[in-house]
Short mmCIF file of C-alpha atoms in Angstrom, two decimals:
data_model
loop_
_atom_site.label_atom_id
_atom_site.label_comp_id
_atom_site.label_asym_id
_atom_site.label_seq_id
_atom_site.Cartn_x
_atom_site.Cartn_y
_atom_site.Cartn_z
CA MET L 1 88.17 38.95 -90.48
CA THR L 2 88.13 42.55 -91.38
CA ALA L 3 89.66 44.86 -89.08
CA PRO L 4 87.42 47.16 -87.22
CA SER L 5 87.24 50.69 -88.30
CA CYS L 6 88.65 53.04 -85.64
CA GLN L 7 86.37 56.29 -85.51
CA LEU L 8 87.46 59.49 -84.22
CA GLN L 9 85.67 59.34 -80.57
CA GLY L 10 84.26 62.57 -78.98
CA SER L 11 83.54 64.11 -82.34
CA SER L 12 80.32 65.33 -80.84
CA ARG L 13 82.21 68.00 -78.84
CA SER L 14 81.43 71.57 -79.60
CA ARG L 15 83.62 73.39 -82.23
CA LEU L 16 84.57 76.08 -79.82
CA PRO L 17 86.28 73.92 -77.07
CA ARG L 18 88.14 72.00 -79.90
CA VAL L 19 89.48 75.39 -81.42
CA LEU L 20 90.59 76.41 -77.78
CA ARG L 21 92.28 73.04 -77.24
CA LEU L 22 94.17 73.26 -80.49
CA ALA L 23 95.20 76.87 -79.68
CA LEU L 24 96.39 75.79 -76.30
CA GLY L 25 98.43 72.86 -77.66
CA ALA L 26 100.17 75.14 -80.08
CA SER L 27 101.36 77.45 -77.18
CA ILE L 28 102.38 74.77 -74.88
CA VAL L 29 106.02 74.87 -76.05
CA ALA L 30 106.54 78.44 -74.65
CA LEU L 31 105.28 77.27 -71.29
CA LEU L 32 107.60 74.26 -71.21
CA SER L 33 110.51 76.46 -72.07
CA GLY L 34 109.94 78.79 -69.33
CA CYS L 35 109.28 81.80 -71.75
CA ALA L 36 106.81 83.62 -73.90
CA SER L 37 109.33 84.29 -76.77
CA ASN L 38 107.82 84.83 -80.38
CA SER L 39 110.87 82.70 -81.54
CA ALA L 40 109.44 79.52 -79.81
CA PRO L 41 108.57 76.72 -82.35
CA VAL L 42 104.94 76.31 -82.80
CA TYR L 43 103.37 73.08 -83.92
CA THR L 44 99.83 72.99 -85.04
CA PRO L 45 98.04 69.95 -83.88
CA LYS L 46 96.72 67.63 -86.51
CA GLU L 47 92.91 66.57 -86.18
CA LEU L 48 92.60 62.98 -85.72
CA GLN L 49 91.46 60.82 -88.60
CA ALA L 50 89.52 57.65 -88.87
CA PHE L 51 91.64 54.53 -89.56
CA ASP L 52 91.45 50.74 -89.83
CA ALA L 53 92.32 49.54 -86.36
CA SER L 54 94.34 46.28 -86.06
CA ALA L 55 93.99 46.02 -82.25
CA GLU L 56 91.50 46.99 -79.52
CA LEU L 57 92.04 48.59 -76.00
CA GLU L 58 89.64 47.05 -73.44
CA GLU L 59 89.07 48.96 -70.06
CA ARG L 60 89.94 46.75 -67.12
CA TRP L 61 89.47 49.27 -64.34
CA SER L 62 89.55 53.13 -63.55
CA THR L 63 89.85 55.30 -60.58
CA ARG L 64 90.86 58.83 -59.55
CA VAL L 65 94.02 59.80 -57.60
CA GLY L 66 93.75 62.94 -55.74
CA ASN L 67 93.54 66.25 -57.79
CA GLY L 68 95.91 65.35 -60.48
CA LEU L 69 99.18 66.98 -61.72
CA GLY L 70 98.19 70.52 -60.83
CA ARG L 71 98.28 73.48 -63.20
CA ALA L 72 101.88 73.19 -63.97
CA ARG L 73 101.44 69.54 -64.97
CA TYR L 74 104.08 68.22 -62.86
CA PRO L 75 105.49 64.95 -64.43
CA ILE L 76 104.21 62.68 -61.64
CA ALA L 77 103.94 59.60 -63.68
CA PRO L 78 102.75 56.35 -62.02
CA ALA L 79 105.09 53.23 -61.34
CA ARG L 80 104.44 49.61 -61.07
CA ASP L 81 106.31 46.98 -59.10
CA GLY L 82 105.07 43.37 -59.45
CA ASN L 83 101.27 43.36 -59.01
CA ARG L 84 101.39 46.82 -57.30
CA LEU L 85 100.55 50.11 -59.09
CA PHE L 86 101.42 53.36 -57.34
CA ALA L 87 100.17 56.80 -58.37
CA ALA L 88 100.23 60.20 -56.81
CA ASP L 89 99.00 63.74 -57.21
CA ALA L 90 100.77 67.18 -56.92
CA LYS L 91 99.37 67.93 -53.56
CA GLY L 92 100.91 64.89 -51.84
CA VAL L 93 98.42 62.11 -51.97
CA VAL L 94 100.00 58.63 -52.93
CA ALA L 95 98.05 55.40 -53.35
CA ALA L 96 98.75 51.88 -54.21
CA TYR L 97 96.50 49.70 -56.24
CA SER L 98 96.24 46.10 -57.21
CA ALA L 99 97.47 46.29 -60.83
CA ASP L 100 94.83 43.49 -61.72
CA SER L 101 91.80 44.71 -60.17
CA GLY L 102 92.30 48.31 -59.23
CA GLU L 103 91.58 47.72 -55.63
CA ARG L 104 93.08 50.41 -53.40
CA GLN L 105 95.42 48.83 -51.02
CA TRP L 106 96.46 51.96 -49.16
CA GLU L 107 96.48 55.82 -49.46
CA VAL L 108 98.59 58.33 -47.56
CA ASP L 109 98.71 62.20 -47.57
CA LEU L 110 102.37 63.17 -47.39
CA ASP L 111 101.38 66.90 -46.71
CA THR L 112 103.95 68.12 -49.02
CA ALA L 113 103.91 68.95 -52.79
CA ILE L 114 105.03 66.15 -54.94
CA SER L 115 106.82 67.11 -58.22
CA SER L 116 108.70 63.96 -59.63
CA ALA L 117 107.69 60.82 -61.30
CA LEU L 118 107.70 57.88 -58.99
CA ASN L 119 110.06 54.95 -58.97
CA ALA L 120 108.99 51.71 -57.32
CA ILE L 121 111.62 49.04 -56.79
CA ALA L 122 112.46 46.17 -54.21
CA GLY L 123 109.80 47.04 -51.68
CA GLU L 124 110.20 50.83 -51.81
CA LEU L 125 108.77 53.75 -53.68
CA TYR L 126 110.98 56.86 -54.26
CA LEU L 127 109.71 60.30 -55.08
CA GLY L 128 110.95 64.04 -54.99
CA THR L 129 109.12 67.28 -53.85
CA ARG L 130 109.08 70.87 -54.92
CA ASN L 131 110.94 71.96 -51.85
CA GLY L 132 113.81 69.44 -52.76
CA GLU L 133 112.97 66.62 -50.41
CA VAL L 134 113.42 62.99 -51.58
CA LEU L 135 111.29 60.35 -49.78
CA ALA L 136 111.47 56.67 -49.52
CA LEU L 137 108.14 54.91 -48.82
CA ASP L 138 107.44 51.43 -47.76
CA GLN L 139 105.41 49.59 -50.60
CA GLU L 140 103.36 47.60 -48.10
CA ASP L 141 101.58 50.45 -46.20
CA GLY L 142 102.89 53.76 -47.66
CA SER L 143 104.81 54.72 -44.36
CA VAL L 144 107.79 56.92 -44.93
CA GLN L 145 111.09 55.18 -44.28
CA TRP L 146 113.19 58.07 -44.62
CA ARG L 147 113.36 61.81 -45.89
CA SER L 148 116.45 63.48 -47.22
CA GLN L 149 117.15 66.99 -48.79
CA ALA L 150 118.28 67.44 -52.27
CA SER L 151 119.48 70.97 -53.51
CA SER L 152 116.41 72.09 -55.23
CA GLU L 153 113.00 70.95 -56.82
CA VAL L 154 113.17 67.42 -58.11
CA LEU L 155 111.27 66.71 -61.23
CA ALA L 156 112.81 63.59 -62.43
CA ALA L 157 112.27 60.14 -60.79
CA PRO L 158 114.99 59.13 -58.29
CA GLN L 159 117.00 56.23 -59.81
CA ALA L 160 118.33 53.37 -57.74
CA ASN L 161 121.14 50.78 -57.89
CA GLN L 162 121.67 48.19 -55.14
CA GLN L 163 123.43 50.66 -52.68
CA MET L 164 122.26 54.12 -53.71
CA LEU L 165 119.60 56.33 -54.92
CA VAL L 166 120.51 59.07 -57.45
CA VAL L 167 118.65 62.46 -57.79
CA GLN L 168 118.79 65.06 -60.47
CA SER L 169 117.54 68.52 -59.27
CA THR L 170 116.45 71.48 -61.22
CA ASP L 171 119.61 73.47 -60.37
CA GLY L 172 121.59 70.97 -62.23
CA ARG L 173 123.12 69.20 -59.21
CA ILE L 174 123.23 65.54 -59.01
CA THR L 175 122.80 63.95 -55.39
CA ALA L 176 123.67 60.27 -54.39
CA LEU L 177 121.89 59.14 -51.39
CA ASN L 178 122.39 55.90 -49.36
CA ARG L 179 119.27 53.78 -50.14
CA SER L 180 118.94 52.20 -46.68
CA ASN L 181 118.77 55.63 -44.73
CA GLY L 182 118.89 58.54 -47.17
CA ASP L 183 122.34 59.71 -46.07
CA GLN L 184 124.08 61.91 -48.65
CA LEU L 185 127.08 60.10 -50.30
CA TRP L 186 128.31 62.69 -52.79
CA THR L 187 127.03 65.43 -55.17
CA HIS L 188 128.07 66.62 -58.62
CA SER L 189 127.20 70.14 -59.98
CA SER L 190 126.84 71.35 -63.60
CA GLN L 191 126.47 74.81 -65.00
CA LEU L 192 123.01 75.94 -66.25
CA PRO L 193 122.53 77.90 -69.51
CA ALA L 194 120.45 81.20 -69.33
CA LEU L 195 117.27 79.27 -70.43
CA THR L 196 116.26 75.72 -69.87
CA LEU L 197 113.28 73.44 -70.56
CA ARG L 198 110.88 72.97 -67.62
CA GLY L 199 112.33 69.68 -66.37
CA THR L 200 115.44 67.78 -66.19
CA GLY L 201 117.02 64.64 -67.50
CA THR L 202 116.52 61.46 -65.68
CA PRO L 203 119.93 59.75 -64.54
CA GLN L 204 120.61 56.19 -65.69
CA THR L 205 122.49 54.36 -62.88
CA ILE L 206 124.08 50.95 -62.89
CA GLU L 207 126.38 49.56 -60.12
CA PRO L 208 129.77 51.25 -61.14
CA VAL L 209 128.56 54.39 -62.88
CA THR L 210 125.79 56.75 -63.30
CA PHE L 211 124.99 58.36 -66.76
CA VAL L 212 123.51 61.82 -66.55
CA GLY L 213 122.38 64.41 -69.34
CA PHE L 214 122.30 68.20 -68.55
CA SER L 215 120.40 71.05 -69.81
CA ASN L 216 123.58 72.47 -71.37
CA GLY L 217 123.81 69.67 -73.75
CA ARG L 218 126.57 67.54 -72.19
CA LEU L 219 126.29 63.86 -71.05
CA ALA L 220 128.54 62.87 -68.14
CA THR L 221 129.45 59.35 -66.87
CA LEU L 222 129.96 59.67 -63.03
CA ASP L 223 131.94 57.33 -60.71
CA ASN L 224 129.53 56.00 -58.28
CA ARG L 225 132.11 55.83 -55.55
CA ASN L 226 132.74 59.52 -55.34
CA GLY L 227 130.76 61.45 -58.08
CA GLN L 228 133.65 62.24 -60.14
CA PRO L 229 133.29 62.48 -63.98
CA LEU L 230 135.16 59.55 -65.71
CA TRP L 231 134.11 61.03 -69.20
CA GLU L 232 131.93 63.80 -70.65
CA GLN L 233 130.60 64.31 -74.14
CA GLN L 234 129.00 67.34 -75.91
CA ILE L 235 125.92 65.80 -77.46
CA ALA L 236 124.00 68.95 -78.54
CA THR L 237 125.70 72.25 -79.36
CA PRO L 238 123.80 75.45 -78.84
CA SER L 239 123.20 77.53 -82.01
CA GLY L 240 121.09 80.43 -83.13
CA ARG L 241 120.47 84.00 -81.82
CA SER L 242 117.90 83.73 -79.14
CA ASP L 243 118.06 81.69 -75.94
CA VAL L 244 114.99 79.79 -77.15
CA GLU L 245 116.90 78.72 -80.26
CA ARG L 246 119.97 77.68 -78.05
CA LEU L 247 117.99 75.36 -75.90
CA VAL L 248 119.69 72.01 -76.06
CA ASP L 249 118.48 70.08 -72.96
CA LEU L 250 119.19 66.33 -72.50
CA ALA L 251 115.66 66.16 -70.95
CA GLY L 252 115.12 62.31 -71.40
CA GLN L 253 116.88 59.32 -69.83
CA PRO L 254 119.75 57.71 -71.40
CA VAL L 255 119.12 54.17 -72.50
CA ILE L 256 121.86 51.51 -72.03
CA THR L 257 122.14 48.11 -73.56
CA PRO L 258 123.80 44.98 -72.20
CA ASP L 259 126.54 45.12 -74.74
CA GLY L 260 127.51 48.64 -73.64
CA ARG L 261 125.86 51.14 -76.05
CA LEU L 262 124.12 54.41 -74.95
CA PHE L 263 121.26 56.05 -76.74
CA VAL L 264 120.69 59.78 -75.86
CA THR L 265 118.04 62.24 -77.20
CA SER L 266 118.48 66.12 -77.09
CA TYR L 267 116.08 69.15 -77.67
CA ASN L 268 116.82 71.00 -80.81
CA ASP L 269 119.77 68.92 -81.92
CA GLN L 270 120.23 65.16 -82.51
CA VAL L 271 119.94 61.46 -81.21
CA VAL L 272 123.26 59.94 -80.55
CA ALA L 273 124.45 56.39 -79.95
CA LEU L 274 127.58 56.25 -78.00
CA GLU L 275 130.17 53.64 -76.72
CA ALA L 276 129.40 53.50 -73.09
CA LEU L 277 132.83 52.81 -71.70
CA ARG L 278 134.62 55.78 -73.21
CA GLY L 279 131.77 57.99 -74.78
CA ASP L 280 132.86 57.49 -78.32
CA VAL L 281 130.16 58.33 -80.88
CA ILE L 282 128.89 55.51 -82.89
CA TRP L 283 126.33 57.30 -84.95
CA SER L 284 124.12 60.59 -84.78
CA ARG L 285 120.86 61.59 -86.49
CA SER L 286 119.30 64.95 -86.52
CA LEU L 287 116.16 64.63 -84.51
CA SER L 288 114.84 66.85 -81.80
CA SER L 289 113.39 65.15 -78.96
CA ARG L 290 112.90 65.87 -75.15
CA HIS L 291 111.69 62.25 -74.47
CA THR L 292 113.28 59.06 -73.38
CA PRO L 293 113.30 56.72 -76.30
CA VAL L 294 112.46 53.10 -76.36
CA LEU L 295 114.73 50.26 -77.64
CA VAL L 296 112.91 47.07 -78.63
CA GLY L 297 115.19 44.39 -80.39
CA ASP L 298 117.16 46.10 -83.02
CA LEU L 299 114.88 49.18 -83.25
CA LEU L 300 115.13 52.51 -81.54
CA PHE L 301 111.78 54.46 -81.20
CA ILE L 302 111.86 58.25 -80.92
CA ALA L 303 108.87 60.76 -80.22
CA THR L 304 110.05 63.87 -81.62
CA ASP L 305 109.19 67.40 -80.42
CA ASP L 306 106.93 67.94 -83.46
CA SER L 307 105.14 64.61 -82.40
CA HIS L 308 106.44 62.38 -85.14
CA VAL L 309 107.22 58.81 -84.20
CA VAL L 310 110.37 57.63 -85.79
CA ALA L 311 111.91 54.10 -85.83
CA LEU L 312 115.72 53.70 -86.28
CA THR L 313 117.87 50.85 -86.55
CA ALA L 314 119.92 50.77 -83.31
CA ASP L 315 123.12 49.57 -85.18
CA ASN L 316 123.61 52.52 -87.53
CA GLY L 317 120.84 54.92 -86.82
CA GLN L 318 119.09 54.51 -90.30
CA GLU L 319 115.51 55.54 -90.46
CA VAL L 320 113.06 52.52 -90.90
CA TRP L 321 109.81 54.23 -90.72
CA ARG L 322 108.02 57.59 -89.68
CA ASN L 323 104.60 58.29 -88.50
CA THR L 324 103.32 61.91 -88.79
CA ASP L 325 99.61 61.28 -87.91
CA LEU L 326 100.03 62.69 -84.42
CA GLU L 327 102.00 65.73 -85.53
CA GLY L 328 101.77 68.65 -83.05
CA ARG L 329 99.60 66.72 -80.58
CA TRP L 330 102.24 66.83 -77.72
CA ILE L 331 102.58 63.17 -77.47
CA THR L 332 104.10 61.69 -74.22
CA ALA L 333 107.19 59.74 -74.30
CA PRO L 334 106.69 56.28 -75.69
CA ALA L 335 105.95 53.08 -73.93
CA PHE L 336 105.81 49.57 -75.37
CA ALA L 337 102.92 46.99 -74.93
CA ASP L 338 102.41 43.63 -76.85
CA GLY L 339 104.13 44.79 -80.10
CA HIS L 340 102.80 48.39 -80.01
CA LEU L 341 104.19 51.70 -78.91
CA VAL L 342 101.77 53.55 -76.57
CA PHE L 343 101.45 57.40 -76.40
CA GLY L 344 99.10 59.76 -74.59
CA ASP L 345 98.32 63.23 -76.05
CA TYR L 346 97.25 66.59 -74.84
CA GLU L 347 93.66 66.11 -75.79
CA GLY L 348 93.47 62.94 -73.59
CA TYR L 349 93.56 60.25 -76.19
CA LEU L 350 95.76 57.16 -75.98
CA HIS L 351 97.24 55.96 -79.11
CA LEU L 352 98.76 52.61 -80.29
CA ILE L 353 101.17 52.25 -83.16
CA ASP L 354 102.21 49.04 -84.67
CA ALA L 355 105.98 48.72 -83.92
CA ARG L 356 106.66 46.73 -87.06
CA ASP L 357 105.37 49.10 -89.71
CA GLY L 358 104.54 52.39 -87.86
CA GLU L 359 100.86 52.35 -88.71
CA LEU L 360 98.17 53.52 -86.27
CA ALA L 361 96.67 50.36 -84.49
CA ALA L 362 94.22 51.60 -81.84
CA ARG L 363 92.89 54.58 -80.18
CA GLN L 364 90.97 55.27 -76.99
CA GLU L 365 89.87 58.48 -75.30
CA ILE L 366 90.87 58.61 -71.71
CA ASP L 367 89.90 61.99 -70.46
CA ASP L 368 89.72 65.39 -72.18
CA ALA L 369 91.88 66.77 -69.46
CA GLY L 370 94.97 65.70 -71.40
CA ILE L 371 97.72 63.13 -70.85
CA SER L 372 101.20 64.47 -70.18
CA VAL L 373 103.07 61.65 -68.50
CA ARG L 374 104.30 58.44 -70.11
CA PRO L 375 102.03 55.46 -69.73
CA VAL L 376 103.21 52.63 -67.71
CA THR L 377 103.06 49.07 -69.29
CA ASP L 378 103.37 45.35 -68.45
CA GLY L 379 103.11 42.93 -71.19
CA SER L 380 99.70 43.72 -72.87
CA THR L 381 98.46 45.83 -69.83
CA ILE L 382 98.56 49.73 -70.10
CA HIS L 383 98.20 51.90 -66.99
CA VAL L 384 97.58 55.65 -68.05
CA GLN L 385 97.15 58.80 -65.80
CA ALA L 386 95.51 61.80 -67.19
CA ASP L 387 96.33 65.21 -65.94
CA ASN L 388 93.30 65.48 -63.75
CA GLY L 389 94.24 62.24 -61.79
CA ARG L 390 92.06 59.75 -63.64
CA LEU L 391 93.96 56.56 -63.62
CA GLU L 392 92.82 53.96 -66.17
CA THR L 393 94.09 50.45 -66.90
CA LEU L 394 93.47 48.77 -70.26
CA GLU L 395 94.48 45.57 -72.08
CA VAL L 396 95.57 45.38 -75.67
CA THR L 397 93.59 42.59 -77.64
CA GLN L 398 93.78 41.55 -81.15
#
């Protein structure tokens, strides 16, 4: 059967709004970097082209969560645990839905400004706020189990192992909390450079250690007993004359494999594979990315800062394929669903790329408010939240 042709949706929009959106997309990097320097890189968004689709996206249900991510587009990505999907807005509304039907199971107003992505695990939902609070909510009814204070605003989703919750704040401090009551266990500080990206890395915690990337380009492995570093490695080295050129934030989350390899991305520098036990470098490739990579089998998938999608072999970092169709469109961090990489973009389109060959496979317009947070996937199901709070669930079909 001939594959359906995937036409550019929404092409009836007026030319002026599209030009304005393109201009906005080209200036986003300055906002993300917290500056308006003329030396900031500018990527002109590519216009979307028609292509032959090899998959389809079918809408299952949609709803709206509060008022969205706010003008600052806080990275409040949804989270799924079992058959529950959790989503929130920047003003403090948190809701739980049936992942299958979209039926709302509960909604609470925390009366505090949420700023972080959500993390749902083992019956609890964790989040951070603009005033540096960390909250644990009961997944059954949204009731607050405990509140704890971190050192500053929290933008990264708090990360849990069996005993503790690890929180990275915008001031570069790592705080470990007791998962049962929120009591502080230890803290670890890092030195911030003069200018950083808006955001922080997300810790990766396992039972004995926590891996954390900092805005100064360093990666550290912290002992979970006391927060002391076991080893540190300079992943990205600042270079250039301006503060913008010297940005080297490790803004993604390190990815760890069962055999003890770490994959780390950095802004303005490189992707690095390390031996997790000692921090020895296995390989490195010159690719700038502020996003968490995705590892599937023996391939590592990277969304670069110019919105190229690159597949590397996990063993040696060799490039397998590169897709440039979405260049400059400010795609989200990648997710993986049913053999496809999944991205949102600044115009509110959801894109599927075939993980085998890097070809575009499907496209669906979600909302022209834009999509800036990573979609959540489970098998062939995709949950995507637009910046204005629209929450849509789709199914990948062939």
